Amino acid sequence: MATLFQGLPSSTAFSSSNKFNHAPAPTSFSERKSSIVTVRSDARWSPVLNSATHKPQRLITNAVATKADSSLASTSSKPGHELLLFEALREGLEEEMERDPCVCVMGEDVGHYGGSYKVTKGLATKFGDLRVLDTPIAENSFTGMGIGAAMTGLRPIIEGMNMGFLLLAFNQISNNCGMLHYTSGGQFKIPVVIRGPGGVGRQLGAEHSQRLESYFQSIPGIQMVACSTPYNAKGLMKAAIRSENPVILFEHVLLYNLKDRIPDEEYVLSLEEAEMVRPGEHVTILTYSRMRYHVMQAAKTLVNKGYDPEVIDIRSLKPFDLHTIGKSVKKTHRVLIVEECMRTGGIGASLTAAITENFNDDLDAPIVCLSSQDVPTPYAGTLEEWTVVQPAQIVTAVEQLCQ
Amino acid sequence: MLFGKKFRTQLPQAVGAAYSLKIDGKSACAVTYCGDGGTSEGDFHAGLNFAAVMDAPVIFICRNNGWAISTPVEEQFRSDGVVVKGQAYGIWSIRVDGNDALAVYSAVHTAREIAIKEKRPVLIEALTYRVGHHSTSDDSTKYRPIDEIEYWKMERNPVNRFKRWVERNGWWSDHNESELRSSVRKQLMQAIQVAEKAQKPPLSDLFNDVYDRLPSNLEEQERILREIVKKHPEDYPSDVPL
């Protein structure tokens, strides 16, 4: 059996390799579907927020300043509608796409597939293949494409299937997204939204468990926000799309199935505001994204022990809402930061510096920052759990801080 | 051998490995794999270009199975498959039926000889079909017809094809098959039992191998973690050695 290697002639006689269908290819996606596509998320991403006991916890997620002990009363009498966080993101996206024909989406598997986390489900059918664009696998290219489209009048939302993949687009995000408005003397606007899930999931492996907010925070010219509830997810999505600046919206792999009730009326949140989750007197706990839930879990325990923590979801990672944070520090004089970033160079590190610089006189104790260790996230589930700050650690830290 | 990863970072790395083999004068080559989707990534192009310019003894094996999660090849590229891309970079390239075990063996065998003797890269595009879902969180019946999947799974099954060839040569029989299957199954069950009883990785594994030696900041972080776990044993898995 000899194999002959021959240079391919320029006009190849090979038939295109692109035809795999045995049956004639259906002409549209709707023909291919044989049954109703159900919204189904991977069973792994269940809202197991307290990973130590593995019991799903229903936590208050409202943004309004209420005490955390308000009941999980029947929500049927309350106004608004219930949905999951990824549906809230989709709702915000859909409303903005209806409102402004320049808004478009691009990314891998966002079109007919509806996105790996179903955030864009149904949008391609509604708005067409061009406005909800499936791209080849090249993050730097489709990010660059989005930036170019933004420079010429569109308002693209660029989805990274996982935030970690956007490392390939770092050049585009840093050099172009962040800088072009400046280097063009204001001539070019880059109203893009770059969004995707990040954070530590369930055994996704080191490369897919990254906290990109650490790496992006230094890029001048961009804004960064992190959503954590269906309410703020929709509000931040809309705000990000309407912003004239490039905004990076950080979602979390484990929060997509959070369910809550959101208003029927339209609302847009501010990109620069933090969210008061639970007012208190003894200590200011600053957090964002998934760690908000670990903090609230700890808060329950702390309240039982007689503490009164003030919990703020900082939401805006760049710039920090130092007004809200400052007010809180002046009240409690003690700060605990709980984050998922690694100790070195994370959001917590920057926040610590910012608070120390601005409110040093108001602090009665050094700021404590609970972060993940400076290690790649292990694949082993047990070790992975240990890299994420747990509620028990938060309780201990508050107790020590308040001595 | 370098294994496939999403960003195709392994492609330039394979070139690097091949380059080091060349410098060492070893009679060996590097081999690296990617899928059809992976050929869109920048590192695929960088890797191929470098391999060509450096005359690196590396074999690029691209498994073109028609799908990248839900993205079919028509939406991945408009070139005539992947083989022409290798040609474009000045690399000898061949397209084989990826479902024909003998053809693939033959192609790779010859590619290896060429790579080693002539110190040059070779690209092999193996055409096949992804019968399974992309991952456990994918249901591919949502974006492709079930009868298409069934066809490639049954009538065009490469393992059955090879099996028939082996049987026709009198080297295998149904009896051999059922014996092998039951013995492998037993071995697997035993292996699973042994693995289930095996000790979970200890806490120190969290910090080992980040660097060659534990730096002071990681030493401190390990110490802090041990204190926390000792203080709150009920919040951490009990079957993990400290």
XYZ file of C-alpha atoms in Angstrom:
645
model
C 0.000 0.000 0.000
C 2.014 2.919 -1.187
C 0.935 6.440 -0.570
C 1.677 8.914 -3.268
C 2.205 12.473 -2.204
C 1.613 14.913 -4.957
C 1.418 18.642 -4.803
C -2.172 19.709 -5.183
C -2.809 21.250 -8.573
C -4.085 24.746 -8.326
C -7.465 23.807 -9.748
C -8.198 20.902 -7.546
C -10.424 18.139 -8.679
C -11.438 17.328 -5.132
C -15.068 17.865 -4.405
C -15.707 20.323 -1.680
C -15.235 18.825 1.724
C -18.056 20.913 2.991
C -20.850 18.525 2.233
C -21.502 16.054 4.970
C -25.218 15.656 4.810
C -26.418 12.360 3.602
C -29.897 13.753 3.359
C -30.402 16.926 1.355
C -29.486 19.862 3.537
C -32.500 21.624 4.988
C -32.701 25.194 3.880
C -33.495 26.800 7.152
C -32.971 26.047 10.749
C -36.654 25.789 11.497
C -36.916 22.854 9.114
C -34.134 21.060 10.872
C -35.873 21.242 14.201
C -38.046 18.241 14.654
C -39.409 19.267 18.004
C -39.807 22.391 20.059
C -36.472 23.581 21.298
C -36.754 23.738 25.026
C -34.759 26.070 27.129
C -32.506 23.651 28.842
C -29.414 24.373 30.761
C -26.836 21.869 31.729
C -27.827 20.192 34.970
C -24.382 21.008 36.326
C -25.096 24.688 36.478
C -27.737 24.387 39.117
C -27.813 27.300 41.555
C -25.859 25.453 44.217
C -24.574 28.553 45.879
C -23.496 27.109 49.161
C -21.143 24.555 47.786
C -20.251 23.202 51.212
C -23.662 21.758 51.979
C -24.851 21.447 48.382
C -28.320 22.625 49.199
C -29.821 25.073 46.729
C -30.415 28.313 48.586
C -33.003 30.905 47.784
C -31.544 34.261 48.651
C -32.996 37.735 48.469
C -31.728 39.266 45.306
C -33.577 42.555 45.230
C -31.500 45.606 44.745
C -33.587 47.798 46.971
C -32.238 48.504 50.426
C -34.164 46.079 52.587
C -33.020 44.077 55.549
C -31.934 40.603 54.579
C -34.423 38.945 56.881
C -37.456 39.915 54.820
C -39.376 36.822 53.962
C -39.370 34.760 50.845
C -43.101 35.251 50.816
C -45.273 34.118 47.981
C -44.417 36.217 44.994
C -47.644 35.710 43.141
C -49.132 38.880 44.544
C -46.100 40.992 43.692
C -45.918 42.861 40.424
C -43.490 42.022 37.658
C -42.551 38.688 36.134
C -40.279 35.854 37.166
C -37.382 34.702 35.097
C -33.910 33.243 35.206
C -30.818 35.412 34.970
C -29.925 34.341 31.448
C -33.492 35.134 30.383
C -33.174 38.564 31.969
C -30.032 39.165 29.932
C -31.877 38.064 26.836
C -34.830 40.280 27.606
C -32.572 43.296 27.969
C -30.798 42.393 24.755
C -34.028 41.863 22.866
C -35.540 45.136 24.046
C -32.466 47.076 22.966
C -32.381 45.316 19.598
C -36.022 46.246 19.038
C -35.410 49.796 20.107
C -32.333 50.417 17.965
C -31.711 48.693 14.631
C -27.991 49.341 14.959
C -27.666 46.903 17.834
C -26.327 43.544 16.746
C -24.757 40.478 18.318
C -21.762 38.457 17.229
C -19.955 35.466 18.586
C -19.580 31.712 18.401
C -22.800 29.682 18.318
C -24.908 32.730 19.218
C -27.239 32.465 16.244
C -29.328 29.402 15.690
C -27.823 27.598 18.605
C -28.899 30.452 20.819
C -25.597 30.737 22.604
C -23.854 28.284 24.866
C -25.731 29.672 27.837
C -28.893 30.450 25.917
C -28.574 34.220 26.319
C -29.269 34.798 22.624
C -31.860 32.075 22.190
C -34.530 32.939 19.665
C -32.915 36.212 18.655
C -31.576 34.964 15.329
C -35.023 33.779 14.328
C -36.461 37.152 15.272
C -33.813 39.524 13.976
C -32.126 37.494 11.267
C -28.741 35.887 10.718
C -26.967 39.134 10.057
C -27.970 40.875 13.254
C -27.257 37.797 15.328
C -24.103 36.596 13.690
C -22.383 33.249 14.080
C -18.688 33.710 13.623
C -15.828 31.328 12.963
C -13.686 30.470 15.938
C -11.369 33.460 16.099
C -11.883 35.720 19.087
C -9.383 38.348 18.055
C -11.018 38.522 14.649
C -14.615 38.876 15.677
C -13.713 41.311 18.430
C -11.826 43.342 15.883
C -14.791 43.014 13.557
C -17.086 44.314 16.266
C -14.819 47.271 16.888
C -14.679 48.099 13.218
C -18.449 47.854 12.974
C -18.794 50.131 15.991
C -16.488 52.682 14.429
C -18.775 52.845 11.432
C -22.075 53.212 13.248
C -23.225 49.851 14.587
C -23.556 48.928 18.248
C -22.296 45.366 18.490
C -22.507 43.059 21.439
C -19.574 40.710 21.301
C -20.033 37.460 23.147
C -17.094 35.474 24.404
C -18.258 31.921 24.987
C -16.166 32.070 28.109
C -14.387 35.178 29.309
C -11.145 33.238 29.226
C -11.407 32.991 25.453
C -11.222 36.756 25.243
C -7.564 36.533 26.152
C -7.095 35.957 22.450
C -8.811 39.240 21.851
C -6.741 41.137 24.412
C -4.888 43.028 21.733
C -8.126 44.213 20.172
C -9.673 45.074 23.508
C -6.699 46.921 24.859
C -5.205 48.602 21.848
C -8.312 49.266 19.857
C -11.392 49.107 21.996
C -9.877 51.050 24.829
C -7.704 53.459 22.883
C -9.272 54.304 19.554
C -11.575 56.974 20.866
C -8.552 58.693 22.362
C -6.062 58.180 19.568
C -8.554 59.390 17.013
C -9.149 62.592 18.948
C -12.728 61.593 19.641
C -13.543 60.937 16.006
C -14.302 57.282 16.476
C -16.711 55.973 19.056
C -16.553 52.347 20.109
C -19.945 51.639 21.684
C -19.383 47.898 21.988
C -20.469 45.600 24.754
C -18.166 42.680 25.382
C -19.868 40.077 27.495
C -19.570 36.512 28.568
C -19.387 34.164 31.523
C -16.326 33.973 33.663
C -15.403 32.874 37.140
C -14.924 29.466 38.678
C -17.542 26.962 37.624
C -17.807 23.280 38.361
C -14.663 21.534 37.228
C -14.267 23.464 34.025
C -10.495 23.315 34.349
C -7.928 26.031 34.867
C -8.210 27.702 31.466
C -11.981 27.987 31.631
C -12.161 29.255 35.201
C -10.455 32.582 34.887
C -11.294 35.976 36.331
C -10.575 38.287 33.458
C -11.664 41.386 35.337
C -8.238 41.272 36.978
C -6.459 41.476 33.672
C -8.713 43.993 31.955
C -9.023 46.490 34.780
C -5.967 48.486 33.789
C -7.046 49.112 30.223
C -7.842 52.798 29.879
C -10.962 53.753 27.998
C -13.172 50.822 28.962
C -15.794 50.370 31.641
C -16.399 47.128 33.489
C -19.545 45.936 35.250
C -20.499 42.633 36.813
C -24.078 41.429 37.109
C -25.284 39.147 39.859
C -29.094 39.086 39.832
C -31.728 38.906 37.096
C -32.670 42.467 38.005
C -29.250 43.981 37.633
C -28.369 41.703 34.732
C -31.110 43.162 32.571
C -30.536 46.709 33.786
C -26.794 46.571 33.235
C -27.155 44.935 29.837
C -29.396 47.769 28.679
C -27.148 50.404 30.158
C -24.082 48.867 28.575
C -25.697 48.792 25.152
C -26.782 52.415 25.425
C -23.373 53.580 26.600
C -21.173 55.341 24.064
C -18.112 53.774 25.644
C -16.902 50.186 25.380
C -18.293 48.212 28.307
C -17.244 44.765 29.450
C -20.135 42.973 31.153
C -18.992 40.106 33.361
C -21.465 37.317 33.881
C -20.794 34.234 35.980
C -21.066 30.627 34.780
C -22.881 29.524 37.921
C -25.423 32.347 38.133
C -27.323 31.904 34.874
C -30.110 29.899 36.460
C -30.873 32.273 39.292
C -34.561 32.975 39.375
C -36.142 36.195 40.515
C -38.942 38.603 39.845
C -38.188 41.721 37.829
C -40.384 44.719 36.949
C -42.562 44.680 33.873
C -41.772 48.317 33.182
C -38.637 49.234 31.369
C -35.666 50.166 33.507
C -32.023 50.888 32.934
C -29.433 50.817 35.693
C -26.399 53.016 36.053
C -23.070 51.591 34.991
C -21.244 53.404 37.760
C -23.360 52.598 40.769
C -22.896 50.021 43.471
C -25.904 48.192 44.900
C -26.822 48.257 48.574
C -27.795 44.668 49.268
C -28.153 44.885 53.023
C -27.688 48.021 55.103
C -25.870 47.570 58.412
C -23.767 49.241 61.051
C -20.826 47.070 62.061
C -18.828 46.323 58.964
C -18.869 47.090 55.243
C -18.600 43.984 53.100
C -17.791 44.758 49.470
C -18.294 42.056 46.900
C -19.589 41.310 43.394
C -20.885 38.537 41.165
C -21.099 35.077 42.662
C -19.372 35.994 45.906
C -22.388 38.168 46.740
C -24.232 34.977 47.532
C -21.486 33.567 49.707
C -21.468 36.881 51.554
C -25.232 36.840 52.057
C -24.978 33.268 53.284
C -22.380 34.410 55.801
C -24.521 37.429 56.673
C -27.294 35.128 57.874
C -24.876 33.464 60.253
C -23.449 36.802 61.330
C -26.866 38.228 62.111
C -27.569 35.203 64.286
C -24.332 35.908 66.095
C -25.349 39.472 66.715
C -23.472 41.264 63.983
C -24.974 43.806 61.611
C -23.026 43.689 58.350
C -23.603 46.138 55.537
C -23.337 44.307 52.250
C -22.634 46.205 49.044
C -22.471 44.592 45.616
C -20.016 46.925 43.941
C -21.334 46.030 40.453
C -19.178 48.640 38.803
C -15.654 47.235 38.626
C -14.255 50.151 36.661
C -14.748 52.844 37.837
C -15.523 52.016 41.468
C -18.530 53.735 43.006
C -16.466 55.417 45.696
C -19.415 57.582 46.685
C -21.526 54.667 47.898
C -18.504 52.846 49.226
C -17.223 55.958 51.013
C -20.560 56.609 52.686
C -20.534 53.085 53.994
C -16.943 53.237 55.243
C -17.656 56.482 57.077
C -20.532 54.715 58.806
C -19.002 51.386 59.776
C -15.235 52.128 59.796
C -14.443 48.511 58.890
C -14.078 46.982 55.467
C -14.044 43.424 54.267
C -13.667 42.693 50.571
C -14.775 39.300 49.267
C -13.851 38.424 45.712
C -13.191 35.506 43.423
C -10.116 37.097 41.860
C -6.714 35.915 42.884
C -4.958 37.723 45.656
C -2.369 39.290 43.391
C -3.610 42.083 41.198
C -7.323 41.420 41.509
C -10.242 43.781 41.844
C -9.883 43.472 45.610
C -6.310 44.649 45.464
C -7.315 47.757 43.518
C -10.294 48.385 45.739
C -8.132 48.114 48.854
C -5.770 50.714 47.444
C -8.592 53.036 46.433
C -10.304 52.896 49.811
C -7.040 53.306 51.723
C -6.123 56.346 49.660
C -9.489 58.023 49.963
C -10.885 56.997 53.325
C -7.900 56.100 55.449
C -8.994 58.414 58.263
C -12.348 56.689 58.460
C -10.909 53.216 58.969
C -10.629 51.745 62.447
C -8.845 48.636 61.216
C -6.860 47.578 58.155
C -8.934 46.433 55.216
C -9.287 42.673 54.969
C -9.510 41.143 51.504
C -10.593 37.553 50.972
C -9.573 36.267 47.560
C -8.728 33.091 45.773
C -5.183 31.829 45.990
C -2.605 32.578 43.327
C -3.001 29.176 41.711
C -4.565 27.930 38.490
C -8.001 26.565 39.320
C -7.649 22.823 39.873
C -9.766 20.336 37.995
C -10.271 18.155 41.063
C -13.608 19.223 42.483
C -12.480 19.139 46.085
C -9.402 21.265 45.453
C -11.410 23.629 43.275
C -13.803 24.251 46.147
C -10.888 25.323 48.296
C -9.815 28.041 45.915
C -13.129 29.847 46.265
C -13.893 31.906 49.372
C -16.511 30.103 51.464
C -19.127 31.636 53.801
C -17.390 30.256 56.877
C -14.242 32.200 56.035
C -16.290 35.350 55.647
C -17.869 34.877 59.055
C -14.468 34.359 60.670
C -13.060 37.416 58.953
C -15.900 39.629 60.166
C -15.551 38.311 63.690
C -11.856 39.096 63.668
C -12.395 42.493 62.101
C -14.993 43.474 64.652
C -13.016 42.511 67.729
C 2.750 14.715 21.029
C 0.691 17.730 21.950
C -3.032 17.466 22.641
C -5.794 19.618 21.284
C -6.942 22.707 23.131
C -9.497 25.308 22.221
C -7.167 28.088 21.155
C -4.876 25.911 19.021
C -2.000 27.212 21.127
C -0.613 23.735 20.693
C 0.139 24.357 17.021
C 2.974 26.855 17.394
C 4.113 24.805 20.370
C 4.386 21.737 18.193
C 6.534 23.744 15.827
C 8.708 24.625 18.778
C 8.991 20.997 19.784
C 9.886 20.054 16.233
C 12.481 22.818 16.125
C 14.118 21.506 19.268
C 14.144 17.968 17.868
C 15.814 19.306 14.766
C 18.478 21.131 16.727
C 19.130 17.992 18.741
C 19.500 16.068 15.520
C 16.921 13.540 16.655
C 15.310 11.194 14.207
C 11.856 12.186 15.337
C 9.065 14.573 14.544
C 6.321 16.331 16.455
C 2.651 15.713 15.765
C -0.237 17.938 16.700
C -4.007 17.800 16.228
C -6.837 20.224 15.731
C -10.377 20.260 14.396
C -12.039 22.063 11.522
C -13.141 24.837 13.849
C -9.631 25.254 15.133
C -8.349 26.238 11.709
C -10.041 29.595 12.141
C -7.903 30.529 15.109
C -4.929 32.788 14.574
C -2.494 30.296 16.033
C -3.354 27.778 13.325
C -2.102 30.143 10.656
C 0.856 31.309 12.699
C 1.787 27.728 13.458
C 1.644 26.592 9.848
C 3.546 29.577 8.569
C 6.277 29.141 11.120
C 6.539 25.424 10.466
C 7.052 26.102 6.793
C 9.612 28.853 7.219
C 11.532 26.973 9.920
C 11.439 23.658 8.000
C 10.147 22.116 11.198
C 9.586 18.354 11.243
C 5.982 18.505 12.419
C 2.840 16.748 11.270
C -0.388 18.707 11.528
C -3.375 16.407 11.676
C -6.667 18.195 11.224
C -9.778 16.183 11.983
C -12.389 17.773 9.808
C -15.579 16.307 11.257
C -17.939 18.900 9.875
C -18.962 20.608 13.105
C -17.651 23.019 15.718
C -20.339 22.729 18.361
C -23.263 23.963 16.256
C -21.227 25.668 13.562
C -21.031 23.633 10.351
C -17.956 23.926 8.148
C -19.796 26.129 5.634
C -19.958 28.752 8.344
C -16.395 28.177 9.501
C -14.553 28.736 6.240
C -15.258 28.984 2.509
C -12.046 27.382 1.361
C -12.016 23.892 -0.070
C -11.490 22.336 3.310
C -8.306 22.553 5.262
C -5.889 20.871 2.902
C -5.619 23.953 0.679
C -4.626 26.046 3.672
C -1.559 23.927 4.208
C -0.739 24.265 0.572
C -1.142 28.042 0.811
C 1.589 28.146 3.453
C 3.919 26.037 1.345
C 3.346 22.847 3.302
C 2.894 19.470 1.651
C -0.678 18.542 2.365
C -2.929 15.560 1.841
C -6.577 14.878 2.366
C -7.557 11.382 3.505
C -10.746 9.584 4.365
C -10.573 9.879 8.121
C -12.962 6.966 8.503
C -10.582 4.611 6.695
C -8.154 3.387 9.288
C -5.787 1.948 6.705
C -5.683 5.155 4.671
C -4.994 7.209 7.752
C -2.265 4.830 8.880
C -0.672 4.913 5.492
C -0.781 8.681 5.236
C 0.600 9.294 8.702
C 3.320 6.681 8.225
C 4.528 8.338 5.059
C 4.122 11.811 6.507
C 6.363 10.845 9.382
C 9.046 9.582 7.019
C 8.910 12.769 5.017
C 8.959 14.966 8.097
C 11.974 13.210 9.571
C 14.021 12.548 6.457
C 13.347 15.812 4.705
C 12.941 17.984 7.798
C 9.737 19.578 6.606
C 6.154 19.916 7.887
C 3.241 17.925 6.533
C -0.477 18.614 6.866
C -3.007 15.807 6.896
C -6.686 16.641 6.636
C -8.709 13.635 7.794
C -12.331 13.876 6.716
C -14.817 12.394 9.107
C -18.106 13.110 10.847
C -18.781 14.011 14.442
C -21.354 11.478 15.484
C -21.509 12.458 19.126
C -22.507 15.726 20.691
C -19.834 18.353 21.205
C -19.856 17.805 24.973
C -22.113 16.603 27.736
C -23.862 19.959 27.733
C -24.737 19.814 24.059
C -27.687 18.220 22.292
C -26.746 18.243 18.645
C -30.146 17.006 17.475
C -31.131 20.629 17.954
C -29.098 21.758 14.991
C -28.743 18.750 12.731
C -31.094 16.007 11.564
C -31.125 12.763 13.509
C -31.101 10.631 10.377
C -27.864 12.311 9.312
C -26.278 11.388 12.620
C -27.608 7.848 12.415
C -26.288 7.376 8.900
C -22.735 8.291 9.846
C -22.992 6.337 13.051
C -24.194 3.114 11.478
C -23.490 2.793 7.780
C -20.316 4.857 7.751
C -18.958 3.679 11.077
C -15.182 3.528 10.762
C -14.655 1.011 13.538
C -17.063 -1.465 11.945
C -15.404 -0.887 8.611
C -11.990 -1.763 9.969
C -13.453 -4.701 11.842
C -14.929 -6.141 8.654
C -11.525 -5.896 6.960
C -9.802 -7.620 9.837
C -12.463 -10.354 9.896
C -12.259 -10.893 6.166
C -8.563 -11.585 6.573
C -9.376 -14.281 9.082
C -7.715 -12.447 11.996
C -10.815 -11.869 14.069
C -14.181 -13.421 14.758
C -17.393 -12.769 16.650
C -16.150 -15.100 19.328
C -12.939 -13.101 19.794
C -15.071 -9.980 19.889
C -17.397 -11.085 22.656
C -14.487 -12.460 24.683
C -12.576 -9.205 24.419
C -15.583 -7.126 25.267
C -16.383 -9.054 28.406
C -12.767 -9.109 29.570
C -12.335 -5.384 28.994
C -15.561 -4.705 30.781
C -14.322 -6.670 33.781
C -11.049 -4.757 33.751
C -12.904 -1.461 33.563
C -15.195 -2.285 36.449
C -12.192 -3.301 38.529
C -10.345 -0.128 37.586
C -13.349 1.977 38.566
C -13.565 0.230 41.922
C -9.888 0.786 42.575
C -10.140 4.430 41.526
C -13.155 5.092 43.697
C -11.257 3.892 46.734
C -8.179 5.914 45.830
C -7.324 8.824 48.012
C -8.354 12.265 46.830
C -5.563 14.710 46.074
C -4.281 16.364 49.263
C -4.467 20.063 50.064
C -0.820 20.588 49.182
C -1.637 19.649 45.585
C -3.450 22.939 45.316
C -0.151 24.766 45.584
C 2.410 22.330 44.227
C 3.611 22.761 40.681
C 2.447 26.334 40.259
C 6.167 27.007 40.291
C 9.150 24.695 40.641
C 9.381 25.614 44.295
C 6.759 27.146 46.563
C 7.302 30.913 46.758
C 6.640 32.759 49.995
C 3.254 34.125 48.998
C 1.940 30.669 48.172
C 3.430 29.248 51.358
C 1.463 31.833 53.263
C -1.714 31.144 51.336
C -1.364 27.430 52.020
C -0.855 28.095 55.710
C -3.950 30.303 55.814
C -6.024 27.684 54.021
C -4.951 24.934 56.413
C -5.966 27.112 59.351
C -9.353 27.763 57.810
C -10.038 24.109 57.046
C -8.964 23.114 60.534
C -11.261 25.704 62.017
C -14.277 24.818 59.895
C -13.986 21.114 59.059
C -17.728 20.818 58.505
C -17.561 23.210 55.573
C -14.942 21.303 53.626
C -14.842 17.815 52.096
C -13.830 15.287 54.718
C -12.269 12.791 52.358
C -9.439 15.025 51.302
C -6.174 14.560 53.176
C -4.681 17.726 54.592
